[in-house]
Amino acid sequence: MELIDKLTVLADAAKYDASCASSGAPKRSSKGKDGIGATNGMGICHSYTPDGRCVSLLKILLTNFCLYDCQYCVNRRSSDVPRARFTPEEVIKLTLDFYQRNYVSGLFLSSGIIQSPDYTMEQLIRVAKVLREEHQFRGYIHLKTIPEADPALIAEAGRYADRLSVNIELPSPDSLIRLAPEKQLVSITDAMGTIESASQESRSDKRAPKFAPGGQSTQMIVGADASDDSRILHTAESLYGQYRLRRVYYSAFSPIPNSPASVPMQAPPLLREHRLYQADFLLRGYGFKVKELIGAQGNLPLDIDPKLAWALANRDIFPVDLNLAEPQLIARIPGIGVRSAERIVSLRRLKRIRFEDVARLRCVIEKAKPFIITSDYHPPQATLESNVLRRQLSDQPAQMALWG
Amino acid sequence: MQVLCCEDDFECWRDQARQLLRQDIAPHAVVWEDRDHRQLFASEPLPASTPMAGPTAQATRIPARLLDELKRAAQYRVSGRWNLLYRVLWRVAMGERQAMLAGDRDGSELQRRIKSVSREAHHLHAFVRFHPVMGRGGLDYVAWHEPAHDILASASLHFAERLGRQRWLIVSSRDAVWYDGETLHHRQPCPADWAALAESVRDNADPLWQTYYSSIFNPARLNSKVMQGHMPLRFWAGLPEGRVIPALMSRARAGAQKDGQAEAVASKSGKVIRSAAYAKDDSFAGAKPDAKRPD
Ligand code: SF4
C-alpha cells in the first residue's frame, strides 16, 4: 500500500479523538543546534478543518487493525473499514516533513491494539524514541497510552512524550461494560494513576528526568450512551481532582460507517458538546464547582450558556457593583471573562468605572448589562424575572460560535 | 501645526516624539504623515531642541511598559498610525496613566492595535507554508506569506527555534526575512531575486498534506463559520490545504455523508477482523507493515 493511501486511512481513523493540543510543554528551542523542533507552552493551531477544529499535530494511528470490539469505534474488529499499518519509519518521516513545512507542531500517535497491549505500546514508544534520540526532535509528542500495557512501558513512554492520554471513553462503568466489552474501568484508572505518580516523582525531584511535562488528558464520548451531563461533569471533576488531568475532552458521538445497533445513528450532538466545554472551562478557569452548575441529575440548558444559567439561578448576588466587587466575582458575571475582569480592576485603581468603559472592553455587553452596576448605570432589568430575562438573552444559533 | 514623517520607523518616531515632549508640543499641534501617502507638505526637520543634560521631568514619568507597547502598536498598519501613539505618550507624560489602558478612549485603540499585531504574529507562526528547495539559492525552505501588519522582522525568529540550523526565506510583497542558519536578516523592500524564488514555489501543492487534511476533517461536523473565524479567508490562497476546502465543504453540504468517514476511505474496500486469527502471532499477516525490514 502506498504511503498516501495509508495516510488516507489512518488519519480518517484518528479523527474521532478530539484532542489536538500542543500546549503545556516546557520551552524548548533548536536555535543554533542540530535537530529540529521547538515548544513554547502555548501550542499553535496551524490550520483549521471545515468542521472548525484546530490542526496542531499530525494525528494518526500507527494501525487501525484492532483486536477489540468497542461498539462506538470505527476501528473495532467487526467494522468493515479499510485497514492499514504504518511502519515506525514512515510515521517518523511524515512527522519531520510536516513539521519542517510548518503544517504541524508535532505528533499525536495512537493505535489499534494489535498482538498484545504491550506489543502495541512498544511500537508507539519506538516512534517517539527514534524521533527524540536519532533525529533530536524537540517538537511536541503526544502518545496514546494503552491501559493494559505494563506500567514500565507507560513510564518509558513518559520520558519521550510531552503528553500522555488514556481515554476514559464513557462516563459510566455500566456503559463501558456494555459498549467496550474488552475494556475495564480499573485498567483505565490504574493507567492514569501510574502516569500521575510517575509525573509526581519527576516533579518532586529536580534532577529526575522529565516525565510527560505536558501532563495527561482524557476523552469522554458524549451521546453514545444515555449518561446525562451531570454524570459527565461529575466524572470529569473527579478525574481532574484524582489524577491532576490537564484536560478532559468531550467528543460528540459521530455516527460511524456500518454502525452497530448498540450506538445511535444521529447527527453528533454538537451544541451539547459545546455546553460541556463551556462548563468544563468554568471548572478549570473560574473556580466553579460542578454542583454550582448542575444538579445531581439532568443536562445543561442548550439555549443559554452555563455561566448565564448560574447567574439566573443566583439573582440575589446581582447586580454586582464593578467599582466595589472582588475580581473573582466580576469574572463570574455573564459576558465578562477573567481577562476583562482584570482590566476592570486595573482601570478602577485610576478612575470610577462608567458604563462606557465596560462597553469598550472585550465584553459581551448585552449579556452583562442586567447584572452590573457602574458609577452611572443601574440595570433597569434588575427586577425582571429570571425566565423573562432568559428569553431575552438566549443564544441565537448563529451567535453560538462566538462564545469564549 | 507641525508636519512630520518618520519613514514608518519606530526609532525615528521615538526621537521625534522625545523632542516634541521636551518642547511641550501638544498632540493637536503635530501630525505625522505616512511614508507611502504623503499629502500635506514635505516634512520639515524638527527645530533642534536645546540640548539637555539629563532626562526631563516628563521623560522620567514614562513607564518602560509604555514604550514597549507603543513599539508593538507601531507595527499596526493604518494611515496616521503615529498620531495616536503620540497622543497616548503625551497624556501619560501629563499624568493621565489610563491613556494606555483598555477602558480609555485612546487606550482601547492602543490595546486593540497591539492585540491585532500579536494576532498577526500568531497567523505568521501558524500559516507560513515552507516549500523545500533543496539548497537552491543556498536555502532549505522558502515561503511566501502576506501579513496584514509589519510583523515579519519582529516575529520571524520563531522559525529559527523550530528549524535549528536550516536556512530559510520568508517573502512578502513589502519586505522579507532570510535566516542563514545563524542570523536573521530583514530586507525592505524585498530583493527581486528573493521574490522570484518565492514566487516560483508559492503555488506548489503537497498531495500528502492535502490528503491528511481531507482525511482528518469530519464531514458530519461541518462548521465553516468557526473555521473562517480562526483562519481568515485572506490566507487560504497561500495554504496548500486552502485549495481543497471548497470541495470538502460542498461534498459535506451535499449531505451524501451522514457519518464522519472521509470519502476517500469510504471508496476503499473494508476488512472485518476475525479475532480467532489473532490467537497465533504468526497468522497476523494482515497487520504486518509492508516494509522490508522486520520491526
Ligand atoms: S481498542 Fe476500542 S477504541 Fe481503541 S481502536 Fe480498538 S476498537 Fe477502537
XYZ file of C-alpha atoms and ligand atoms in Angstrom:
707
model
C 0.000 0.000 0.000
C 1.306 3.452 -0.920
C 2.149 5.868 1.874
C -0.550 8.257 0.702
C -3.204 5.511 0.923
C -2.114 4.593 4.416
C -2.324 8.239 5.388
C -5.847 8.451 3.972
C -6.988 5.538 6.135
C -5.016 6.190 9.306
C -5.836 9.893 9.577
C -9.503 9.115 8.999
C -9.297 6.526 11.777
C -7.755 9.060 14.190
C -10.263 11.901 13.718
C -12.660 10.760 16.435
C -10.152 11.731 19.098
C -10.903 15.386 19.800
C -7.572 16.303 21.333
C -5.061 18.008 19.093
C -3.443 20.357 21.609
C 0.271 21.111 21.594
C 0.169 23.081 24.832
C 1.732 22.578 28.237
C 5.210 21.543 27.124
C 8.253 23.254 28.643
C 10.067 25.772 26.467
C 12.458 24.064 24.053
C 14.353 25.552 21.137
C 16.567 24.245 18.325
C 18.116 27.625 17.562
C 21.787 27.082 16.769
C 21.503 23.341 17.448
C 21.422 20.139 15.450
C 17.998 18.665 15.029
C 14.699 20.497 14.782
C 11.688 21.374 16.854
C 10.565 23.814 19.475
C 7.807 24.088 22.030
C 6.659 27.230 23.780
C 3.996 26.111 26.215
C 1.112 27.657 24.323
C 0.805 25.498 21.245
C -0.102 26.620 17.746
C -3.087 25.849 15.555
C -1.527 25.539 12.113
C -4.760 25.057 10.287
C -8.476 24.547 10.780
C -10.547 21.945 9.013
C -14.031 22.839 7.744
C -15.501 21.313 10.931
C -13.891 24.242 12.795
C -11.346 22.079 14.571
C -7.740 23.046 15.110
C -4.930 21.158 13.390
C -1.944 21.384 15.667
C -0.397 17.938 15.468
C -0.077 15.173 12.933
C -2.776 12.986 14.473
C -2.707 9.437 13.163
C -2.979 5.843 14.202
C 0.002 3.556 13.768
C -2.537 0.973 12.648
C -6.307 0.639 12.608
C -6.177 -3.125 12.881
C -7.673 -3.815 16.289
C -8.397 -6.871 18.400
C -11.058 -5.113 20.416
C -14.661 -4.544 19.539
C -15.639 -1.225 21.105
C -19.077 -0.518 19.655
C -18.610 3.242 19.251
C -15.334 2.888 17.377
C -14.864 2.803 13.631
C -11.796 0.593 14.054
C -13.457 -2.188 16.071
C -12.647 -5.613 14.723
C -16.190 -6.201 13.435
C -16.158 -2.968 11.422
C -15.892 -3.244 7.687
C -13.303 -0.479 7.170
C -10.170 -0.493 5.042
C -7.187 -1.386 7.224
C -3.622 -0.127 7.073
C -0.459 -0.034 9.108
C 2.424 2.420 9.069
C 5.960 1.358 9.796
C 7.508 3.435 12.589
C 9.909 4.844 9.950
C 7.013 6.101 7.857
C 5.496 7.925 10.808
C 8.869 9.476 11.629
C 9.398 10.666 8.071
C 5.910 12.165 7.863
C 6.310 13.910 11.209
C 9.634 15.508 10.291
C 8.420 16.532 6.846
C 5.149 18.040 8.071
C 6.948 19.757 10.919
C 9.536 21.431 8.688
C 6.940 22.644 6.247
C 5.217 24.248 9.249
C 1.994 22.245 8.910
C 2.119 20.940 12.477
C 3.916 21.381 15.794
C 4.371 17.697 16.465
C 2.853 14.242 16.549
C -0.143 12.687 18.288
C 0.225 8.952 17.829
C -2.352 6.385 18.783
C -3.045 2.837 17.676
C -5.493 -0.003 17.475
C -4.472 -2.906 19.667
C -2.504 -5.495 17.771
C -0.982 -8.727 19.086
C -0.998 -7.513 22.689
C -1.261 -4.281 24.656
C 2.466 -4.446 25.489
C 3.467 -5.001 21.875
C 1.291 -2.100 20.740
C 2.688 0.205 23.402
C 6.247 -0.755 22.459
C 5.555 0.228 18.858
C 4.299 3.660 19.896
C 7.277 4.214 22.179
C 9.694 3.238 19.455
C 8.473 6.041 17.198
C 8.854 8.630 19.950
C 12.248 7.322 20.989
C 13.728 7.419 17.490
C 12.324 10.897 16.903
C 13.895 12.181 20.100
C 17.184 10.304 20.100
C 18.142 9.809 16.464
C 16.591 12.936 14.983
C 16.884 15.195 18.024
C 13.292 16.203 17.500
C 12.229 18.807 20.092
C 8.675 19.317 18.867
C 5.574 18.152 20.677
C 4.810 14.466 21.105
C 1.540 13.132 22.475
C 1.272 9.374 22.882
C -1.904 7.445 23.491
C -1.406 5.028 26.350
C -2.762 1.512 26.100
C -4.336 0.998 29.548
C -3.500 -2.700 29.839
C 0.178 -2.191 28.977
C 2.911 -2.881 31.534
C 3.407 0.149 33.861
C 7.123 0.014 32.998
C 6.201 0.760 29.388
C 3.975 3.634 30.447
C 6.900 5.013 32.443
C 9.120 4.727 29.383
C 6.571 6.483 27.178
C 6.527 9.424 29.561
C 10.232 10.007 29.079
C 9.774 10.784 25.378
C 6.280 12.239 25.279
C 5.121 15.705 26.306
C 1.659 14.407 26.950
C 0.127 11.016 27.606
C -3.538 10.225 27.432
C -5.740 7.331 28.400
C -9.295 7.662 27.216
C -11.991 7.045 29.790
C -14.317 6.698 26.755
C -17.692 6.535 28.510
C -18.890 8.382 31.576
C -20.374 5.355 33.325
C -18.864 1.943 34.172
C -22.058 0.194 33.030
C -21.824 1.701 29.579
C -18.210 0.674 29.359
C -19.133 -2.935 30.099
C -21.915 -2.843 27.543
C -20.152 -0.988 24.725
C -16.470 -1.782 25.235
C -16.508 -5.366 26.487
C -12.711 -5.831 26.406
C -12.010 -2.643 28.341
C -12.116 -2.252 32.078
C -12.580 0.899 34.062
C -9.973 -0.214 36.580
C -7.248 -0.655 33.957
C -8.043 2.809 32.659
C -7.884 4.467 36.052
C -4.851 2.390 37.043
C -3.024 3.680 33.977
C -3.999 7.244 34.901
C -2.673 6.570 38.394
C 0.610 5.198 37.014
C 1.049 8.337 34.919
C 0.218 10.653 37.789
C 2.582 9.003 40.253
C 5.454 8.908 37.743
C 4.800 12.545 36.996
C 4.719 13.411 40.703
C 8.053 11.674 41.250
C 9.692 13.623 38.464
C 8.190 16.917 39.669
C 9.392 16.440 43.212
C 12.996 15.799 42.210
C 14.550 18.496 40.050
C 17.347 16.196 38.859
C 14.988 13.414 37.818
C 14.326 13.086 34.094
C 11.223 14.936 32.918
C 8.088 12.843 32.687
C 5.300 13.904 30.291
C 5.670 17.573 31.287
C 2.507 18.500 29.373
C 0.535 16.291 31.753
C -2.202 13.839 30.878
C -5.576 14.219 29.258
C -8.553 12.012 28.526
C -11.636 11.921 26.359
C -15.269 11.117 27.047
C -17.673 10.315 24.267
C -20.922 12.234 24.547
C -24.156 10.787 23.273
C -23.080 7.197 22.569
C -24.801 6.101 25.768
C -27.592 7.520 27.934
C -25.383 9.284 30.518
C -26.543 12.829 31.288
C -24.413 15.962 31.585
C -24.438 15.809 35.361
C -22.839 12.398 35.266
C -20.318 13.511 32.638
C -19.282 16.638 34.546
C -19.074 14.875 37.896
C -16.865 12.230 36.295
C -14.693 14.979 34.806
C -14.440 16.789 38.131
C -13.321 13.684 39.950
C -10.746 12.881 37.246
C -9.355 16.412 37.470
C -9.054 16.010 41.204
C -7.694 12.472 41.419
C -5.249 12.364 38.541
C -4.471 16.028 38.018
C -5.619 15.792 34.403
C -4.665 18.765 32.275
C -7.741 18.434 30.088
C -10.869 16.372 29.691
C -12.072 16.358 26.078
C -15.695 15.812 25.196
C -16.364 14.243 21.852
C -19.892 14.333 20.481
C -20.503 10.871 19.149
C -20.353 10.970 15.350
C -22.217 8.186 13.615
C -19.764 5.718 12.134
C -19.987 3.709 8.934
C -21.522 0.240 9.436
C -22.878 1.423 12.740
C -23.854 -1.392 15.114
C -27.370 -1.192 16.565
C -25.975 -0.577 20.065
C -24.988 3.045 19.287
C -27.055 5.917 17.830
C -27.049 6.844 14.150
C -27.972 10.512 14.689
C -26.050 13.635 13.859
C -23.476 14.373 16.573
C -24.887 16.458 19.476
C -22.574 19.396 18.790
C -24.397 22.024 20.852
C -24.429 19.714 23.847
C -20.700 19.125 23.428
C -20.190 22.899 23.219
C -22.068 23.480 26.509
C -19.967 20.781 28.198
C -16.777 22.513 27.077
C -18.122 25.804 28.425
C -18.922 24.196 31.757
C -15.515 22.498 31.830
C -13.871 25.870 31.170
C -15.729 27.316 34.162
C -14.411 24.468 36.327
C -10.808 24.927 35.239
C -10.549 28.670 34.853
C -13.195 30.289 37.046
C -13.233 28.226 40.216
C -16.763 26.911 39.720
C -17.740 23.570 41.229
C -19.886 21.150 39.249
C -22.634 21.332 41.858
C -22.982 25.071 41.248
C -23.594 24.445 37.559
C -25.852 21.416 37.546
C -27.967 19.279 39.864
C -27.379 15.634 40.734
C -29.170 14.701 37.538
C -30.008 16.244 34.219
C -28.450 18.181 31.393
C -27.092 21.678 30.923
C -29.519 24.045 29.189
C -28.890 24.341 25.475
C -30.427 27.796 24.936
C -28.098 29.663 27.307
C -24.501 29.151 28.377
C -23.770 27.614 31.799
C -22.433 30.854 33.294
C -25.591 32.737 32.415
C -27.643 29.805 33.726
C -25.756 30.022 37.019
C -26.315 33.791 37.226
C -30.034 33.461 36.519
C -30.300 30.880 39.275
C -28.454 33.184 41.700
C -30.120 36.536 41.134
C -29.682 37.535 44.810
C -25.923 38.062 44.155
C -26.663 40.501 41.315
C -26.399 43.222 40.168
C -22.709 43.448 41.051
C -21.051 46.849 41.507
C -17.956 46.888 39.292
C -16.396 49.626 41.390
C -16.534 47.517 44.552
C -16.747 43.783 43.836
C -13.988 41.211 44.268
C -12.234 40.313 40.971
C -13.371 36.678 41.261
C -16.990 37.764 41.445
C -16.599 40.128 38.486
C -15.312 37.201 36.439
C -18.486 35.321 37.332
C -20.688 37.922 35.651
C -22.139 36.632 32.364
C -20.405 38.207 29.387
C -17.308 39.239 31.353
C -14.257 36.983 31.174
C -11.283 36.656 33.507
C -9.210 38.956 31.326
C -11.827 41.717 31.247
C -12.292 41.379 34.995
C -8.563 42.038 35.439
C -8.777 45.058 33.173
C -11.703 46.482 35.100
C -9.736 46.111 38.314
C -6.655 47.898 36.920
C -8.784 50.663 35.481
C -10.683 51.280 38.691
C -7.451 51.990 40.530
C -7.268 55.099 38.377
C -10.884 56.162 37.981
C -14.503 55.275 38.692
C -15.801 52.692 36.229
C -18.509 54.052 33.936
C -20.772 52.067 31.644
C -18.932 53.190 28.510
C -15.651 51.889 29.969
C -17.144 48.415 30.182
C -18.574 48.708 26.688
C -15.094 49.425 25.369
C -13.634 46.276 26.914
C -13.982 42.990 25.130
C -17.156 42.034 26.968
C -20.438 40.721 25.663
C -22.162 43.844 26.893
C -25.727 42.733 26.105
C -25.232 39.709 28.327
C -23.518 41.634 31.112
C -25.963 44.577 31.217
C -28.628 43.144 33.529
C -26.013 42.038 36.058
C -23.766 45.080 36.588
C -23.750 48.434 38.355
C -21.343 51.216 37.368
C -20.972 54.771 38.656
C -23.524 55.973 36.066
C -25.615 52.867 35.452
C -28.062 50.681 37.329
C -29.761 47.921 35.355
C -33.451 48.546 34.670
C -33.803 44.769 34.289
C -32.612 44.135 37.862
C -36.142 43.323 38.915
C -37.101 41.383 35.807
C -37.973 37.768 36.458
C -35.291 35.268 35.552
C -37.355 33.410 32.996
C -38.166 36.640 31.137
C -34.510 37.606 31.192
C -33.571 34.167 29.984
C -35.792 34.518 26.952
C -34.183 37.859 26.135
C -30.653 36.544 26.494
C -30.888 33.094 24.978
C -28.463 32.367 22.168
C -29.438 32.651 18.576
C -27.830 29.646 16.931
C -25.650 31.966 14.821
C -24.031 33.532 17.860
C -23.062 30.271 19.378
C -19.622 30.053 17.905
C -18.681 33.444 19.274
C -18.751 32.460 22.904
C -15.382 32.103 24.516
C 0.790 72.643 13.017
C 3.982 70.667 12.517
C 4.011 68.001 9.830
C 6.450 65.148 10.338
C 7.393 61.904 8.711
C 9.303 59.119 10.433
C 9.627 56.750 7.444
C 7.398 54.350 9.395
C 10.385 53.669 11.593
C 9.828 53.404 15.316
C 13.267 54.569 16.449
C 12.946 57.648 14.271
C 9.455 58.385 15.606
C 10.655 57.908 19.180
C 13.408 60.502 18.747
C 10.958 62.950 17.235
C 8.405 62.327 19.953
C 11.010 62.790 22.663
C 11.942 66.185 21.267
C 8.325 67.248 20.941
C 7.668 66.283 24.561
C 10.626 68.332 25.717
C 9.313 71.288 23.796
C 5.851 70.824 25.288
C 4.192 70.401 21.921
C 0.670 69.044 22.345
C -0.709 66.251 20.113
C -3.152 68.545 18.328
C -0.264 70.713 17.153
C 1.545 67.950 15.286
C 0.728 65.399 12.625
C 2.753 62.523 11.171
C 2.356 61.662 7.533
C 2.545 58.097 6.281
C 5.616 57.216 4.338
C 3.655 55.941 1.378
C 0.970 58.602 1.275
C 2.490 61.974 1.826
C -0.216 64.507 1.182
C 0.261 67.676 3.129
C 3.719 69.140 2.865
C 7.189 67.848 2.568
C 8.014 67.315 6.175
C 10.295 69.789 7.728
C 13.063 68.700 10.023
C 12.313 69.335 13.659
C 13.860 72.505 15.006
C 16.810 71.419 17.081
C 15.915 71.446 20.732
C 18.172 72.900 23.332
C 20.462 70.105 24.426
C 19.566 68.742 27.832
C 21.881 67.447 30.468
C 19.640 64.587 31.547
C 16.127 63.271 31.066
C 13.456 65.852 31.654
C 10.931 65.550 34.414
C 8.407 64.350 31.865
C 10.610 61.658 30.410
C 11.050 60.090 33.825
C 7.311 59.694 34.172
C 7.066 57.359 31.197
C 6.823 53.719 32.266
C 9.054 51.255 30.403
C 5.971 49.185 29.654
C 4.508 52.045 27.654
C 7.489 52.282 25.313
C 7.272 48.574 24.700
C 3.545 48.817 23.994
C 3.984 51.779 21.663
C 6.605 49.852 19.765
C 4.256 46.950 19.288
C 1.288 49.140 18.351
C 3.515 50.901 15.803
C 3.549 47.710 13.728
C -0.180 48.118 13.100
C -0.731 49.240 9.523
C -3.210 52.093 9.354
C -2.911 55.533 7.908
C -1.923 58.059 10.553
C -0.719 55.334 12.897
C 1.874 57.584 14.614
C -0.585 60.249 15.756
C -2.384 58.003 18.239
C 0.935 56.880 19.656
C 1.982 60.451 20.375
C -1.392 61.260 21.927
C -1.054 58.327 24.325
C 2.556 59.200 25.122
C 1.629 62.833 25.743
C -1.305 62.039 28.011
C 0.686 59.540 30.088
C 3.539 62.066 30.366
C 0.967 64.568 31.651
C -0.005 62.114 34.369
C -3.054 60.500 32.728
C -1.940 56.903 33.092
C -5.278 55.478 31.997
C -4.484 56.687 28.458
C -2.659 53.402 27.962
C -5.379 51.168 29.454
C -8.142 49.311 27.695
C -11.127 51.168 29.139
C -9.863 54.569 27.950
C -10.760 56.064 24.539
C -7.141 56.185 23.306
C -6.009 53.264 25.457
C -8.650 50.976 23.959
C -7.456 51.794 20.482
C -3.827 51.273 21.517
C -4.635 47.902 23.071
C -6.739 46.903 20.084
C -3.810 47.567 17.767
C -1.429 45.610 19.997
C -3.840 42.716 20.013
C -4.169 42.728 16.230
C -0.419 42.849 15.846
C 0.115 39.899 18.139
C -2.685 38.041 16.383
C -0.927 38.678 13.114
C 2.297 37.255 14.574
C 0.336 34.130 15.542
C -1.004 33.971 11.999
C 2.574 34.073 10.741
C 3.617 31.250 13.058
C 0.573 29.214 12.084
C 0.111 29.799 8.373
C 3.585 30.116 6.875
C 3.975 27.193 4.486
C 7.589 26.321 3.783
C 8.411 24.689 0.478
C 11.615 22.628 0.372
C 14.048 23.967 -2.254
C 16.917 21.507 -1.747
C 19.737 24.008 -1.494
C 18.601 26.294 -4.319
C 19.861 29.790 -3.584
C 21.695 28.381 -0.552
C 18.368 27.690 1.139
C 16.498 24.740 2.575
C 12.994 26.227 2.775
C 11.176 29.121 1.142
C 7.760 30.608 1.904
C 5.560 33.402 0.692
C 3.436 34.973 3.401
C 1.391 38.160 3.337
C 0.911 39.616 6.831
C -1.548 42.464 7.354
C 0.834 44.288 9.705
C 4.572 44.986 9.857
C 5.467 41.912 11.888
C 7.847 39.977 9.671
C 11.045 41.396 11.199
C 9.950 41.080 14.818
C 8.112 37.735 14.734
C 10.198 35.524 12.446
C 12.917 34.374 14.805
C 10.351 31.854 15.974
C 11.220 29.765 12.905
C 14.905 29.622 13.850
C 13.793 27.983 17.098
C 11.775 25.454 15.143
C 14.191 24.714 12.341
C 17.583 24.760 14.047
C 20.397 25.378 11.596
C 18.283 25.148 8.468
C 18.311 28.119 6.120
C 15.074 29.691 5.085
C 13.465 32.697 3.491
C 10.047 34.291 4.011
C 8.934 36.804 1.427
C 6.044 39.272 1.454
C 5.195 41.979 -1.033
C 6.537 44.613 1.392
C 9.651 43.014 2.876
C 11.436 39.731 3.528
C 13.408 37.853 6.161
C 16.254 35.467 5.495
C 17.841 33.146 8.047
C 21.280 31.905 7.033
C 21.478 29.220 9.714
C 22.860 31.621 12.302
C 21.497 35.121 11.840
C 18.222 36.675 10.776
C 18.350 39.371 8.088
C 15.487 41.732 7.295
C 15.214 43.482 3.915
C 12.759 46.138 2.955
C 11.839 46.230 0.145
C 12.272 42.573 -0.700
C 15.135 41.956 -3.217
C 13.830 40.934 -6.635
C 15.657 37.583 -6.803
C 14.230 36.551 -3.426
C 10.764 37.432 -4.607
C 11.292 35.453 -7.810
C 12.411 32.365 -5.883
C 9.432 32.547 -3.551
C 7.114 33.176 -6.473
C 8.352 30.003 -8.167
C 7.283 27.747 -5.272
C 4.356 29.523 -3.663
C 1.661 27.596 -5.522
C 3.221 24.150 -5.148
C 0.724 21.564 -3.999
C 1.545 18.869 -1.464
C -0.578 15.759 -2.014
C 0.423 14.172 1.315
C -0.616 17.174 3.347
C -3.783 17.748 1.341
C -4.669 14.101 1.886
C -4.059 14.333 5.597
C -6.176 17.474 5.832
C -9.052 15.914 3.898
C -8.979 12.747 5.977
C -8.789 14.364 9.411
C -11.829 16.526 8.626
C -15.103 15.138 9.948
C -17.851 15.955 7.424
C -20.561 15.090 9.968
C -19.438 18.151 11.988
C -19.236 20.749 9.219
C -18.892 24.235 10.745
C -17.284 26.555 8.261
C -18.061 29.681 10.260
C -15.775 28.654 13.102
C -13.091 27.654 10.622
C -13.210 31.044 8.921
C -13.189 32.857 12.231
C -9.868 31.254 13.099
C -8.377 31.032 9.634
C -9.319 34.184 7.713
C -10.041 33.801 4.011
C -7.142 36.042 3.013
C -4.714 33.261 3.973
C -6.367 30.427 2.082
C -4.651 31.050 -1.224
C -1.263 30.660 0.473
C -2.145 27.305 2.038
C -1.934 24.056 0.069
C -4.952 22.860 2.049
C -6.828 26.059 1.233
C -7.310 24.784 -2.282
C -9.192 21.655 -1.177
C -11.516 23.407 1.275
C -14.285 24.352 -1.192
C -14.579 20.789 -2.481
C -14.607 19.314 1.039
C -17.325 21.720 2.127
C -19.573 21.244 -0.829
C -19.374 17.464 -0.546
C -20.176 17.627 3.166
C -23.050 20.045 2.473
C -24.466 17.846 -0.228
C -25.143 15.563 2.714
C -24.075 12.403 0.932
C -22.149 11.779 4.094
C -24.138 11.059 7.232
C -21.176 9.717 9.138
C -17.701 11.033 9.785
C -15.741 8.964 7.311
C -13.654 10.608 4.594
C -14.900 9.925 1.097
C -11.544 8.509 0.003
C -11.788 5.908 2.771
C -15.400 5.006 2.051
C -14.434 4.153 -1.513
C -11.850 1.560 -0.436
C -12.889 -1.980 0.387
C -13.120 -2.913 4.033
C -11.835 -5.701 6.205
C -13.520 -7.267 9.190
C -11.057 -8.907 11.549
C -11.885 -12.390 12.747
C -10.444 -12.421 16.222
C -9.544 -16.125 16.035
C -6.865 -15.149 13.545
C -5.057 -13.333 16.317
C -4.614 -16.332 18.562
C -1.255 -17.050 16.999
C 1.126 -14.189 16.268
C 2.222 -15.797 13.008
C -1.181 -15.625 11.444
C -1.133 -11.886 11.922
C -0.015 -11.270 8.391
C -2.798 -8.805 7.738
C -1.381 -6.329 10.200
C 2.258 -6.618 9.210
C 3.665 -3.420 7.803
C 4.773 -3.920 4.262
C 8.282 -2.605 4.761
C 11.195 -4.892 4.115
C 12.949 -4.711 7.433
C 11.478 -6.510 10.439
C 10.428 -4.394 13.398
S -9.415 -0.508 21.434
Fe -11.539 0.018 21.043
S -11.494 2.251 20.830
Fe -9.377 1.570 20.584
S -9.113 1.272 18.373
Fe -9.713 -0.692 19.221
S -11.930 -0.764 18.977
Fe -11.292 1.366 18.764
